[in-house]
């Protein structure tokens, strides 16, 4: 057998092994308690993306979203980058409307991010309408308050900015950066007290640090000092009326924070998974 044939056989073997593991990962997710929704993004462009649990159907907005024949769950992924996004109107979010004092949540996604800009992955997050309808959201790279190139898990009680600051500051940010153009599992959990961000199932705590862009505000003449991972936030998630979106959020200027790259899976749980459980879902 020549070298080319050997390489071909090895490649087939490797991909066979990868694809054989995909149903196992999906099965693990589906058998994890308190799963509300799981999208594997196997649908082609122009089609609604339907959850394997709960039947939630996300519609394309602002154009079509192409499908790539590559992804960690189904072997496919949705390709974002042309300012198209997916949405489910608030009237139809059902059990995705996770809220209340002490209520937990976990959001996990499998992404290949280009590394170019802030990207919203998924959740119920609206920064503008009626003063803000923020609730929960998974982002990549929120640099304004020490989250540049990191996994950021955002929670809001009121839906509005965090006083006295102009934006919501209430998010955890992973110690690890998200590698560009590499399939990565990103996640955050919230147990009603702390928000935690994970990269490939790993949580790493951050020391207290000076938060950028907080100096000079009322009560913070020298700035705010806090830990970004875990992030202490005991006031809970509000029921604030946002749509559920994937790939973008509503800002004052219109839709923005467009995710650039591929999303191969998105799972929502209505409890805080443990670190061990999140690591298992890799």
XYZ file of N, CA and C in Angstrom, residues 9 11 54 59 70 122 132 150 166 170 174:
33
model
N -6.660 5.897 4.276
C -7.270 4.963 5.219
C -7.278 5.547 6.630
N -7.247 8.735 7.479
C -8.208 9.844 7.543
C -9.631 9.320 7.673
N -38.042 19.819 23.154
C -38.949 20.950 23.280
C -39.522 21.451 21.971
N -36.215 30.830 13.606
C -36.354 31.298 12.226
C -35.179 32.176 11.830
N -19.684 20.252 8.804
C -18.710 20.098 9.877
C -19.363 20.546 11.173
N -26.151 32.858 22.241
C -27.565 32.538 22.387
C -28.116 32.924 23.740
N -34.369 48.118 27.951
C -33.593 46.894 28.089
C -34.425 45.730 28.592
N -12.905 36.259 25.851
C -13.237 35.232 26.826
C -14.706 34.825 26.732
N -23.139 52.694 32.403
C -24.020 52.839 31.241
C -24.461 51.516 30.623
N -22.887 42.799 34.689
C -23.087 41.577 35.464
C -22.879 40.314 34.622
N -14.386 33.997 31.589
C -13.437 32.914 31.812
C -12.012 33.427 31.909
